mmCIF file of C-alpha atoms in Angstrom:
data_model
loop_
_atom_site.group_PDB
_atom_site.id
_atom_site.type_symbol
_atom_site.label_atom_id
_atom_site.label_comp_id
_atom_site.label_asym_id
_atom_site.label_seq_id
_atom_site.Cartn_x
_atom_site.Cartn_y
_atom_site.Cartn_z
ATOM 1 C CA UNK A 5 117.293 -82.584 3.310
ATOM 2 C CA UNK A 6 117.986 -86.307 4.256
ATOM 3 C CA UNK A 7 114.949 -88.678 5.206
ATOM 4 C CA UNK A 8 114.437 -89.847 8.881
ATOM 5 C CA UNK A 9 114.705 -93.694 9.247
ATOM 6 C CA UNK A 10 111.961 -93.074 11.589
ATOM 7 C CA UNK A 11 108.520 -91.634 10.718
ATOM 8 C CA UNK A 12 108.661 -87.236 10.567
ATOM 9 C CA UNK A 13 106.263 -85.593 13.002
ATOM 10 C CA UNK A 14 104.883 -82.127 12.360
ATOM 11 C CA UNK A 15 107.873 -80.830 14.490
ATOM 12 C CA UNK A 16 110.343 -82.110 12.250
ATOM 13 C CA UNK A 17 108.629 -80.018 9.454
ATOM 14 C CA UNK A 18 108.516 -76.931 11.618
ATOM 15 C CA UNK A 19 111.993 -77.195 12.682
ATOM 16 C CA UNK A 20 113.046 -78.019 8.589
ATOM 17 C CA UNK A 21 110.335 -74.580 7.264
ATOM 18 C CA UNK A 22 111.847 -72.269 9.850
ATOM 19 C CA UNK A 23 108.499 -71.999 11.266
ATOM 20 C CA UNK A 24 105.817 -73.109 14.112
ATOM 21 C CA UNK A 25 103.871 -76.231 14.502
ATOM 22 C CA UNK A 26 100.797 -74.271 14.182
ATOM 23 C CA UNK A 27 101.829 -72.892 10.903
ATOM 24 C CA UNK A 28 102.304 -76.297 9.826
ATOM 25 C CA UNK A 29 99.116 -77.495 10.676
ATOM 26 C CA UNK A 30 97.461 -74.353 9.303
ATOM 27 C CA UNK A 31 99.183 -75.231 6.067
ATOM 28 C CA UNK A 32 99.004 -78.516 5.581
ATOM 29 C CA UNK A 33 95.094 -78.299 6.996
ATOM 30 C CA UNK A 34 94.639 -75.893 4.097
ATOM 31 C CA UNK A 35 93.349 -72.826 6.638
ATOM 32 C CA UNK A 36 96.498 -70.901 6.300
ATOM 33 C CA UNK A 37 95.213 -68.005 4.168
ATOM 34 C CA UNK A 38 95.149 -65.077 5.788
ATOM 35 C CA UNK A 39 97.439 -66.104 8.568
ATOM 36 C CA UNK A 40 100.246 -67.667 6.908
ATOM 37 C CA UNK A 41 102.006 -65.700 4.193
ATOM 38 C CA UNK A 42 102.010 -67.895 0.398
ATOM 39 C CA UNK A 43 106.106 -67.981 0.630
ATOM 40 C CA UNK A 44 106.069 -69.501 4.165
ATOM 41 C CA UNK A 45 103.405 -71.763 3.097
ATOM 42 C CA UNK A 46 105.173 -73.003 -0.197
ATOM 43 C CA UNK A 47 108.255 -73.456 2.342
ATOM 44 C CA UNK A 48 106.416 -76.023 4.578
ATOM 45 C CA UNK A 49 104.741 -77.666 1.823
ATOM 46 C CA UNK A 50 108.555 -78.166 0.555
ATOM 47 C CA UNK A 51 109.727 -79.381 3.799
ATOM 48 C CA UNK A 52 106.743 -81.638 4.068
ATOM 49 C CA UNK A 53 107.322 -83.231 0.529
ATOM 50 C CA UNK A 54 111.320 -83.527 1.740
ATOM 51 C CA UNK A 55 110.697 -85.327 4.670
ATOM 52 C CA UNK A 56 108.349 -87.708 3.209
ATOM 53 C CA UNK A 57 105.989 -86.135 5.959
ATOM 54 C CA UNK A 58 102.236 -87.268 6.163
ATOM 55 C CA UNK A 59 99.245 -86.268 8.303
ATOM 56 C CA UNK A 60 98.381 -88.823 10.963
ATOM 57 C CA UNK A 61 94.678 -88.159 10.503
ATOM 58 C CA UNK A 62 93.294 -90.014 13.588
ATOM 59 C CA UNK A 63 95.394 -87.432 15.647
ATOM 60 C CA UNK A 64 93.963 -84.746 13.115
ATOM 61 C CA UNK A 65 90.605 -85.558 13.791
ATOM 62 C CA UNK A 66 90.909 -86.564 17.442
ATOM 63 C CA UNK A 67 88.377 -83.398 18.011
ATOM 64 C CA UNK A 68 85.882 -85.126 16.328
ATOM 65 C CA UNK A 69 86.439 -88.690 17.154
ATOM 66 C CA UNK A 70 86.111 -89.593 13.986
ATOM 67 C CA UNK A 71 88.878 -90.735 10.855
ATOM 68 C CA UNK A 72 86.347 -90.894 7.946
ATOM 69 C CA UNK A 73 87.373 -93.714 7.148
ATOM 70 C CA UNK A 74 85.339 -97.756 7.112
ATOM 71 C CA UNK A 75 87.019 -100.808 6.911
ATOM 72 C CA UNK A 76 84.878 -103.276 4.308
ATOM 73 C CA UNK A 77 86.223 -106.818 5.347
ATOM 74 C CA UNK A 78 84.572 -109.374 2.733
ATOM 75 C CA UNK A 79 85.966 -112.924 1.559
ATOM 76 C CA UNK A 80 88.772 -112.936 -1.368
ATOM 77 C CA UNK A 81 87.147 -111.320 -3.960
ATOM 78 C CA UNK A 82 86.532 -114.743 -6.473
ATOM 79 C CA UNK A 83 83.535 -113.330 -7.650
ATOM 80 C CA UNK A 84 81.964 -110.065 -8.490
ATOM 81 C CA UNK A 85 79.093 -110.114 -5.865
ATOM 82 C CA UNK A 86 81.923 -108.464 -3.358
ATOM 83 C CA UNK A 87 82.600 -105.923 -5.791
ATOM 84 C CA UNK A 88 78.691 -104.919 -6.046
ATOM 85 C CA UNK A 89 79.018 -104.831 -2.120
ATOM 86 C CA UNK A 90 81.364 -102.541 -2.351
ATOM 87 C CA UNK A 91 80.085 -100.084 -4.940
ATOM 88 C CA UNK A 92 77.103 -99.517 -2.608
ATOM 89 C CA UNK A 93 78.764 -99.085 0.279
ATOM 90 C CA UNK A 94 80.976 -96.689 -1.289
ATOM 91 C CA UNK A 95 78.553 -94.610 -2.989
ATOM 92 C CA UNK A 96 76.683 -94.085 0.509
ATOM 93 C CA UNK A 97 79.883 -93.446 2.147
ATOM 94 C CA UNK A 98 81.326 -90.636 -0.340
ATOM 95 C CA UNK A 99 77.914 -89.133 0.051
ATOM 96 C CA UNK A 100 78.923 -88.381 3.824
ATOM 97 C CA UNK A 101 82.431 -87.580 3.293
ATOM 98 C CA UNK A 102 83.452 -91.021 4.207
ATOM 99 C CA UNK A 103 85.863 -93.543 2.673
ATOM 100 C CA UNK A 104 85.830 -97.120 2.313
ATOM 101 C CA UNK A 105 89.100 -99.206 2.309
ATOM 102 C CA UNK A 106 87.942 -102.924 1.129
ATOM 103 C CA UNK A 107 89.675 -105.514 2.909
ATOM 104 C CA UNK A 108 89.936 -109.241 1.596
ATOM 105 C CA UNK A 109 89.889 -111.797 3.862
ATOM 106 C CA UNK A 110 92.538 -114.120 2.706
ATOM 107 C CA UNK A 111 91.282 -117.763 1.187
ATOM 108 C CA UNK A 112 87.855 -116.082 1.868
ATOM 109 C CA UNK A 113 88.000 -116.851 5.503
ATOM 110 C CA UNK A 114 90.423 -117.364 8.436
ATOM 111 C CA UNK A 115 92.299 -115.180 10.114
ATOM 112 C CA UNK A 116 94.216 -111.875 8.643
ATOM 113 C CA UNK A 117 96.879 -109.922 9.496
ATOM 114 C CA UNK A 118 96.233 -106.271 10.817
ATOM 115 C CA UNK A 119 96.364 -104.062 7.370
ATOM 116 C CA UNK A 120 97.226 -101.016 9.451
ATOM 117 C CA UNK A 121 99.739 -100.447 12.599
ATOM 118 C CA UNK A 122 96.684 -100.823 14.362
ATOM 119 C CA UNK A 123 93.203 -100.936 13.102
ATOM 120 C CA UNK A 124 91.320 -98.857 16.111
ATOM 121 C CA UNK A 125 93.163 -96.065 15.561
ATOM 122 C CA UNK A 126 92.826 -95.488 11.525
ATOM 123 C CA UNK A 127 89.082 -96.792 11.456
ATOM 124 C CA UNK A 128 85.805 -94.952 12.504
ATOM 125 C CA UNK A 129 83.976 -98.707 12.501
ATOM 126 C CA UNK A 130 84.101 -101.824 10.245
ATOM 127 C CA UNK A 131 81.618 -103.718 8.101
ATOM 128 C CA UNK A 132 82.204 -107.526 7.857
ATOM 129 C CA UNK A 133 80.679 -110.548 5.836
ATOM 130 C CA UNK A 134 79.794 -113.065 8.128
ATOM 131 C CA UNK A 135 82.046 -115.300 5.859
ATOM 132 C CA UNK A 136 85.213 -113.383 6.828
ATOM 133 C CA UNK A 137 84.199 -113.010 10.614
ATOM 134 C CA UNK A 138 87.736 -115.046 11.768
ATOM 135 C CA UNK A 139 89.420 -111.996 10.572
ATOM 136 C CA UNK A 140 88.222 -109.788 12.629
ATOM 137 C CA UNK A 141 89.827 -110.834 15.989
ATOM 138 C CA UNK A 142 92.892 -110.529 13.779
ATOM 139 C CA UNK A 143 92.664 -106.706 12.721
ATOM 140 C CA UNK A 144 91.058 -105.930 16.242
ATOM 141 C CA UNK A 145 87.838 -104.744 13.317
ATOM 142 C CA UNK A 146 85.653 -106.439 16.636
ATOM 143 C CA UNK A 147 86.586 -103.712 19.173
ATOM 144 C CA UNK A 148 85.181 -100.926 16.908
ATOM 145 C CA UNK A 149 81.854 -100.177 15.603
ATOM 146 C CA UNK A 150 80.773 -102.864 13.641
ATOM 147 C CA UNK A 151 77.635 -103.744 11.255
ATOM 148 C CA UNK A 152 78.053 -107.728 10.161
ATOM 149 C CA UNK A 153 76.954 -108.904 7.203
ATOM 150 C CA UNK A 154 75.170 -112.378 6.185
ATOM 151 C CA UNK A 155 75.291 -112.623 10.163
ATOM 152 C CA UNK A 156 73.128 -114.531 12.392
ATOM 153 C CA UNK A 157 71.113 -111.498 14.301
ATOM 154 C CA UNK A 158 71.051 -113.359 17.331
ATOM 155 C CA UNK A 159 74.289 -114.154 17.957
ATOM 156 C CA UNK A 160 75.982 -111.487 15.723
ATOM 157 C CA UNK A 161 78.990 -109.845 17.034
ATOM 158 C CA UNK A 162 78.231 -106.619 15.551
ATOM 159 C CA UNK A 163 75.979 -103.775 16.742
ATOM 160 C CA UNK A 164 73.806 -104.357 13.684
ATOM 161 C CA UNK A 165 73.131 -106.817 11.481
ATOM 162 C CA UNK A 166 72.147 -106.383 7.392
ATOM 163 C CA UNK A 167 71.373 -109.653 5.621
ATOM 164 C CA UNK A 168 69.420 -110.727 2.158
ATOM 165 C CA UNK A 169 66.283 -112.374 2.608
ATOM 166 C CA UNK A 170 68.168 -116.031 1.902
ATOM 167 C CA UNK A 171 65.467 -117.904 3.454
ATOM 168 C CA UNK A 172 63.099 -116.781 1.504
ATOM 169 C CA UNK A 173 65.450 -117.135 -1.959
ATOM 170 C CA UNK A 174 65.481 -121.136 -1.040
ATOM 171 C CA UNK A 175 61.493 -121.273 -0.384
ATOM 172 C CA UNK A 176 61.508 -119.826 -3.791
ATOM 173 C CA UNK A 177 63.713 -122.358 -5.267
ATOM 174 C CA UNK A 178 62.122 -124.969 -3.471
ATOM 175 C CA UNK A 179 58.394 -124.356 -4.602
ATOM 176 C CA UNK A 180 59.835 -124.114 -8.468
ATOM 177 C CA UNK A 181 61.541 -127.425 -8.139
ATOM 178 C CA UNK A 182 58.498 -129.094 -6.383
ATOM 179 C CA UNK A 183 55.872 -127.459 -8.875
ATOM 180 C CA UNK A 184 57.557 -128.586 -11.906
ATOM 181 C CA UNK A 185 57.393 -131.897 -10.345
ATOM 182 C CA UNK A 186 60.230 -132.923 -8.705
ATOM 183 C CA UNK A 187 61.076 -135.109 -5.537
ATOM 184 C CA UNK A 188 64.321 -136.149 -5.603
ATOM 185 C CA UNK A 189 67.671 -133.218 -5.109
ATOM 186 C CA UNK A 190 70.913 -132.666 -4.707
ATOM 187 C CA UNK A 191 72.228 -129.970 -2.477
ATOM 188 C CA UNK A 192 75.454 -129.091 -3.606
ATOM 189 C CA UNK A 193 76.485 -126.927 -0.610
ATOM 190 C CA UNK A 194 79.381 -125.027 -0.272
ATOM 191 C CA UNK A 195 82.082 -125.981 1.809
ATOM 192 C CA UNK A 196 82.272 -123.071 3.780
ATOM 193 C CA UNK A 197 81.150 -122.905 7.755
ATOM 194 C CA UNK A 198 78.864 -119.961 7.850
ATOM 195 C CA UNK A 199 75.892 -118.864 8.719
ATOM 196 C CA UNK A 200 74.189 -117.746 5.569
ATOM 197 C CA UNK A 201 75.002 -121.577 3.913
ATOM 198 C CA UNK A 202 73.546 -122.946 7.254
ATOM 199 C CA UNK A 203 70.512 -120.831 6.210
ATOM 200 C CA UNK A 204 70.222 -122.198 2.855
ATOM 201 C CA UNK A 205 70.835 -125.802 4.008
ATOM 202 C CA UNK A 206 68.152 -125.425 7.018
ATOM 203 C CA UNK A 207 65.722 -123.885 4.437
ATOM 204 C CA UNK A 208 65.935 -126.611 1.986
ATOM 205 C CA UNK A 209 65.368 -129.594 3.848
ATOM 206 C CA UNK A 210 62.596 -127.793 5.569
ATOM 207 C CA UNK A 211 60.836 -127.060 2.608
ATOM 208 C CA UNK A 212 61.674 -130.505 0.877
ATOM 209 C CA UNK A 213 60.477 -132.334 4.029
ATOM 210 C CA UNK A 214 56.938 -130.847 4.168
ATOM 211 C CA UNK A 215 56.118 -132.876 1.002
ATOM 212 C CA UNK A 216 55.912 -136.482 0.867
ATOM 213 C CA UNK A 217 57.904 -138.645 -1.010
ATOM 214 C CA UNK A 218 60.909 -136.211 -1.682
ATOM 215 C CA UNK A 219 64.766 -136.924 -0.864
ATOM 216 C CA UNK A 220 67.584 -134.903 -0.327
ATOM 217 C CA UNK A 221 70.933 -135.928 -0.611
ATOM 218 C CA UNK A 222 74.042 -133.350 0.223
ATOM 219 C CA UNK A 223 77.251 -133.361 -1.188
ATOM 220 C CA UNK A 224 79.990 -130.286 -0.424
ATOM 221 C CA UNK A 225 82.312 -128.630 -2.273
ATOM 222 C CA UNK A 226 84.278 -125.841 -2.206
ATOM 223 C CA UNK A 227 83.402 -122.707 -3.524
ATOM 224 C CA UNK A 228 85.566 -123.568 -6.980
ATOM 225 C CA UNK A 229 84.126 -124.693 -10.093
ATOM 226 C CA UNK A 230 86.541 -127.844 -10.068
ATOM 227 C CA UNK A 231 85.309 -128.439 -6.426
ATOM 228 C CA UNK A 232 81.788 -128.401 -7.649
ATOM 229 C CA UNK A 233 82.847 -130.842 -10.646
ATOM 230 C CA UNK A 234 84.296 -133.371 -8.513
ATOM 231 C CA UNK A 235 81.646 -133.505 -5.871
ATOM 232 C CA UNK A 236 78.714 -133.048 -8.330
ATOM 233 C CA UNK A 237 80.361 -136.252 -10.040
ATOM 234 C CA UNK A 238 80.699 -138.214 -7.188
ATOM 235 C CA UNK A 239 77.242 -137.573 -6.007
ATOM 236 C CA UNK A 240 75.578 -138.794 -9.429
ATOM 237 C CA UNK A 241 77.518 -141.827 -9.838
ATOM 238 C CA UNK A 242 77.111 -142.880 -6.431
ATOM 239 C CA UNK A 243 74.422 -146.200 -5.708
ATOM 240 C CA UNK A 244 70.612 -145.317 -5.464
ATOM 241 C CA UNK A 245 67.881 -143.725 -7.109
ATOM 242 C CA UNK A 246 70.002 -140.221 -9.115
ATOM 243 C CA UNK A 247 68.550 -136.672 -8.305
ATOM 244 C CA UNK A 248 66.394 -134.844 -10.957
ATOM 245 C CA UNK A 249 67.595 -131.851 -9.681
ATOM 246 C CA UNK A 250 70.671 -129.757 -8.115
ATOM 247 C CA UNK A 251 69.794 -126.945 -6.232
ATOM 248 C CA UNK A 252 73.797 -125.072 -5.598
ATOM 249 C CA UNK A 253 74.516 -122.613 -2.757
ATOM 250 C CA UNK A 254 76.149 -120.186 -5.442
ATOM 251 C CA UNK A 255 76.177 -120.036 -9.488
ATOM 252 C CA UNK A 256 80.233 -120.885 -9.489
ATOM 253 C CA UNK A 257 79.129 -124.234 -8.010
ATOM 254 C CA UNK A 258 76.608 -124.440 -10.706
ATOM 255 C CA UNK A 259 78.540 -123.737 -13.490
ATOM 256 C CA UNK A 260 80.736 -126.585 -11.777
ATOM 257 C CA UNK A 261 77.824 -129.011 -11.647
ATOM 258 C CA UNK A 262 77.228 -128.093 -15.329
ATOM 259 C CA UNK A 263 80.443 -129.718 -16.442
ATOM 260 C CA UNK A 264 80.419 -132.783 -14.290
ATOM 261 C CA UNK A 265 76.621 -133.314 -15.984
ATOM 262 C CA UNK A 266 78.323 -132.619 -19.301
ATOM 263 C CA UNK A 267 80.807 -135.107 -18.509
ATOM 264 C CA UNK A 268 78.415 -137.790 -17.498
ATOM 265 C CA UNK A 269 76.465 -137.810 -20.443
ATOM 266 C CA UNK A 270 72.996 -135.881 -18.969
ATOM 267 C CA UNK A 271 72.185 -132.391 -20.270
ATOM 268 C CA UNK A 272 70.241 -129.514 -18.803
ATOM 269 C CA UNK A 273 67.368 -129.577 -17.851
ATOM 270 C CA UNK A 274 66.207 -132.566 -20.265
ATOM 271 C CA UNK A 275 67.857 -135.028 -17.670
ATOM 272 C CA UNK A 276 68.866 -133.264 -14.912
ATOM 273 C CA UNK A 277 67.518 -129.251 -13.521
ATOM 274 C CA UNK A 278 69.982 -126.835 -12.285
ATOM 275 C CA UNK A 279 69.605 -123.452 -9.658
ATOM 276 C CA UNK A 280 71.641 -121.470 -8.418
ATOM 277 C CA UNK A 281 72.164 -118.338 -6.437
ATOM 278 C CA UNK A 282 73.548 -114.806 -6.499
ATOM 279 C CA UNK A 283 72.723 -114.098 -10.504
ATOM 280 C CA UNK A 284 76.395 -113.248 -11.334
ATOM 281 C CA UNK A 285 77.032 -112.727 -14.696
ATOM 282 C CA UNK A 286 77.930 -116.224 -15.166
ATOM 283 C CA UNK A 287 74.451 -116.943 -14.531
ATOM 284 C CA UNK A 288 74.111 -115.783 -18.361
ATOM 285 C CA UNK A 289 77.164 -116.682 -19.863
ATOM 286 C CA UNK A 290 76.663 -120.615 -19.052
ATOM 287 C CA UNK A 291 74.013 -122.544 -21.852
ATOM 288 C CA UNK A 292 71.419 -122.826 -20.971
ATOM 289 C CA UNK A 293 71.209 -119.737 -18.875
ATOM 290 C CA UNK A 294 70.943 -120.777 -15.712
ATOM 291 C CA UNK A 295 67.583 -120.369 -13.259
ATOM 292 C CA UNK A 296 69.025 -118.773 -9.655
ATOM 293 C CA UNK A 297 68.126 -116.478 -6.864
ATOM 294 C CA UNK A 298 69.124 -112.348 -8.068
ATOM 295 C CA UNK A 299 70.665 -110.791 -4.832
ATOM 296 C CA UNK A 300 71.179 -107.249 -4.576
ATOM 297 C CA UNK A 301 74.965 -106.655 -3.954
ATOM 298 C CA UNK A 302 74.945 -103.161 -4.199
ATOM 299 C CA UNK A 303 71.669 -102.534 -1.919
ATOM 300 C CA UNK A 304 73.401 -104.623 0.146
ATOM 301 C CA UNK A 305 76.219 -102.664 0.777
ATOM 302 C CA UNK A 306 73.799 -99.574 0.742
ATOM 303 C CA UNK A 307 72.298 -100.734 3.873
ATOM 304 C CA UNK A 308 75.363 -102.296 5.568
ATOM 305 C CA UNK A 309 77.156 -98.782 5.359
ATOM 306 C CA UNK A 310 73.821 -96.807 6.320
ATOM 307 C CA UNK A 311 73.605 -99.265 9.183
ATOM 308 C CA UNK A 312 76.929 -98.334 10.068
ATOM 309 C CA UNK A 313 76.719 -94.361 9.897
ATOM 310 C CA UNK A 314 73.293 -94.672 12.090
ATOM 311 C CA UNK A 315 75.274 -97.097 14.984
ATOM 312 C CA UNK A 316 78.232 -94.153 14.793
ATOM 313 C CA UNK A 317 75.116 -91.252 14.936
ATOM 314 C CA UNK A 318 73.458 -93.333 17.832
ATOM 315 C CA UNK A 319 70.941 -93.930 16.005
ATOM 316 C CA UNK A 320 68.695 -96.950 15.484
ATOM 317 C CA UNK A 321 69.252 -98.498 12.229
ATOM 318 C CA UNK A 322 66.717 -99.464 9.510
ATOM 319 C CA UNK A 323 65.531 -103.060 10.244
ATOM 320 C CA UNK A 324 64.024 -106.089 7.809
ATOM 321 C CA UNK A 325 65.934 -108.407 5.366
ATOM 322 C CA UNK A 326 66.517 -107.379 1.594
ATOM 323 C CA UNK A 327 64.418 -108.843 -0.635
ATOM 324 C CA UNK A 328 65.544 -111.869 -2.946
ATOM 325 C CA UNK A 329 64.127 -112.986 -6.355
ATOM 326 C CA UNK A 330 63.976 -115.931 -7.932
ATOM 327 C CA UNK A 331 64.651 -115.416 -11.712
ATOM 328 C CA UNK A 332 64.214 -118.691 -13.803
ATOM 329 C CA UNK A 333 66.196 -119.429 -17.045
ATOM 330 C CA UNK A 334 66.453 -122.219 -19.005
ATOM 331 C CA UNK A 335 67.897 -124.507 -16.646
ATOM 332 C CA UNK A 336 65.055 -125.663 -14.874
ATOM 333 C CA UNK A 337 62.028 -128.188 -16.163
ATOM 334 C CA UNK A 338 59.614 -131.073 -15.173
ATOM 335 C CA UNK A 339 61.858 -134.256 -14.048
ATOM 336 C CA UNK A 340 63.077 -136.178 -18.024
ATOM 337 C CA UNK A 341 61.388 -139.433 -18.672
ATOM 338 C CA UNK A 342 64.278 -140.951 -17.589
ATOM 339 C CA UNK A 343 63.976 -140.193 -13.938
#
């Protein structure tokens, strides 16, 4: 049997087997048994594998209104925070019979091009990082059920919204830096327009402001490790009194800020205290290990796709922000003599 240049429907199998449509879709369902003999079975399956035949299973499930099937749309994955999202969304969804197809965003936002013929039609609903919102007008993910991620709840264009208690991670990095004494930081922030940096950036200043005599100073960077070098540099050898502390928007631009300290002679935390946030595993691997904000990707993802099965069950989902902790390493101490 020669291949179709276009795709083969069920009819083409039917007409290939010698048999009905409904015997192919009893087959090829797997409810044939009993009322499709095993040799006229084996022929369809035959035909099917010829033709290069394969369910469309939104038409398949077009009875139940439902694929199965989630669309996880995060930034590219540079670090493994994404991946922990996904494990927990994942494990949720395969205990409901659900799949998740993860979806990078390319350059971590911006827009994307449609990873299916059309997105409505293969997806039951979508899950989105606020940081990879652009791509949902691109993939259409914004005209099906959707839970956001990192998302501002008042404006959010989803029908729920999941997020980690950020706020409350930067209150906790502020009130370390202030009780070990010190006034003057550096918020390297990352380059990225989105709301959970916006957060962080809001949160700091706030905090800083409330107690006399401190100074912030902001510098941006990229989320990149060179990024962070160049800016962190820049910052510290600009005029004016230097920092005693940088408080980053993600351990990559820490581990960044570590070099460009390295480079400028000033060592951690003697001369200058470090924090970051997420607690990747490069929060460890970096000497010494580095005091930042533990988020918890995979509870995150828990609740994003639980969110997501109660807004397709009409359901209301569970509310209040995912709780953030501060874990502190060696990275941190009073302001050096030298400040």
């Amino acid at each position: 049997m020669s291949r179709s240049s276009t795709r083969p429907t069920s009819r083409d199998v039917a007409r290939a087997a010698g048999v009905s449509q409904a015997a192919v879709s009893l087959v090829l369902g797997d409810k044939w048994r009993g009322r499709v003999s095993e040799t006229t079975a084996g022929r369809v399956r035959e035909a099917a594998r010829e033709l290069g035949y394969r369910p469309n299973l939104a038409a398949r499930n077009l009875r139940l209104g439902r694929t199965r099937t989630v669309l996880l749309v995060v930034p590219a994955l540079t670090t493994e925070f994404f991946a922990g999202v996904y494990t927990g969304a994942a494990r949720v969804a395969a205990e409901h019979g659900f799949g998740v197809v993860l979806y990078p965003s390319p350059e971590g936002i911006g827009p994307a091009r449609d990873p299916f013929a059309s997105a409505q039609a293969a997806l039951d609903g979508v899950i989105a990082s606020s940081m990879a919102a652009d791509a949902l007008t691109a993939i259409r993910g914004d005209q099906l059920p959707l839970v956001m991620l990192d998302s501002d709840p008042t404006g959010s264009l989803g029908a729920a919204t999941v997020n980690l208690d950020i706020a409350d991670g930067v209150r906790q990095v502020a009130a370390h830096l202030l009780g070990l004494g010190h006034r003057r930081v550096l918020h390297l922030a990352a380059d990225v327009p989105s709301w959970t940096f916006e957060v962080r950036a809001r949160e700091l200043a706030a905090r800083l402001a409330a107690v006399p005599g401190t100074e912030v100073r902001t510098a941006r960077a990229p989320i990149s490790i060179e990024g962070a070098l160049a800016a962190t540099e820049a910052a510290l050898t600009a005029p004016g009194p230097r920092p005693t502390a940088v408080v980053c928007d993600d351990d990559k631009l820490a581990a960044g800020a570590y070099k460009a300290l390295r480079r400028l002679g000033l060592r951690v935390p003697d001369d200058m205290s470090v924090t970051g946030l997420d607690d990747l595993a490069l929060a460890t691997a970096i000497d010494p290990e580095l005091t930042t904000v533990r988020l918890d990707a995979e509870l995150f993802g828990e609740r994003g796709m639980r969110a997501l099965l109660a807004v397709l069950e009409g359901r209301e989902p569970e509310g209040g922000d995912i709780p953030v902790e501060l874990v502190v390493r060696g990275s941190t101490a009073p302001p050096g003599a030298s400040a």
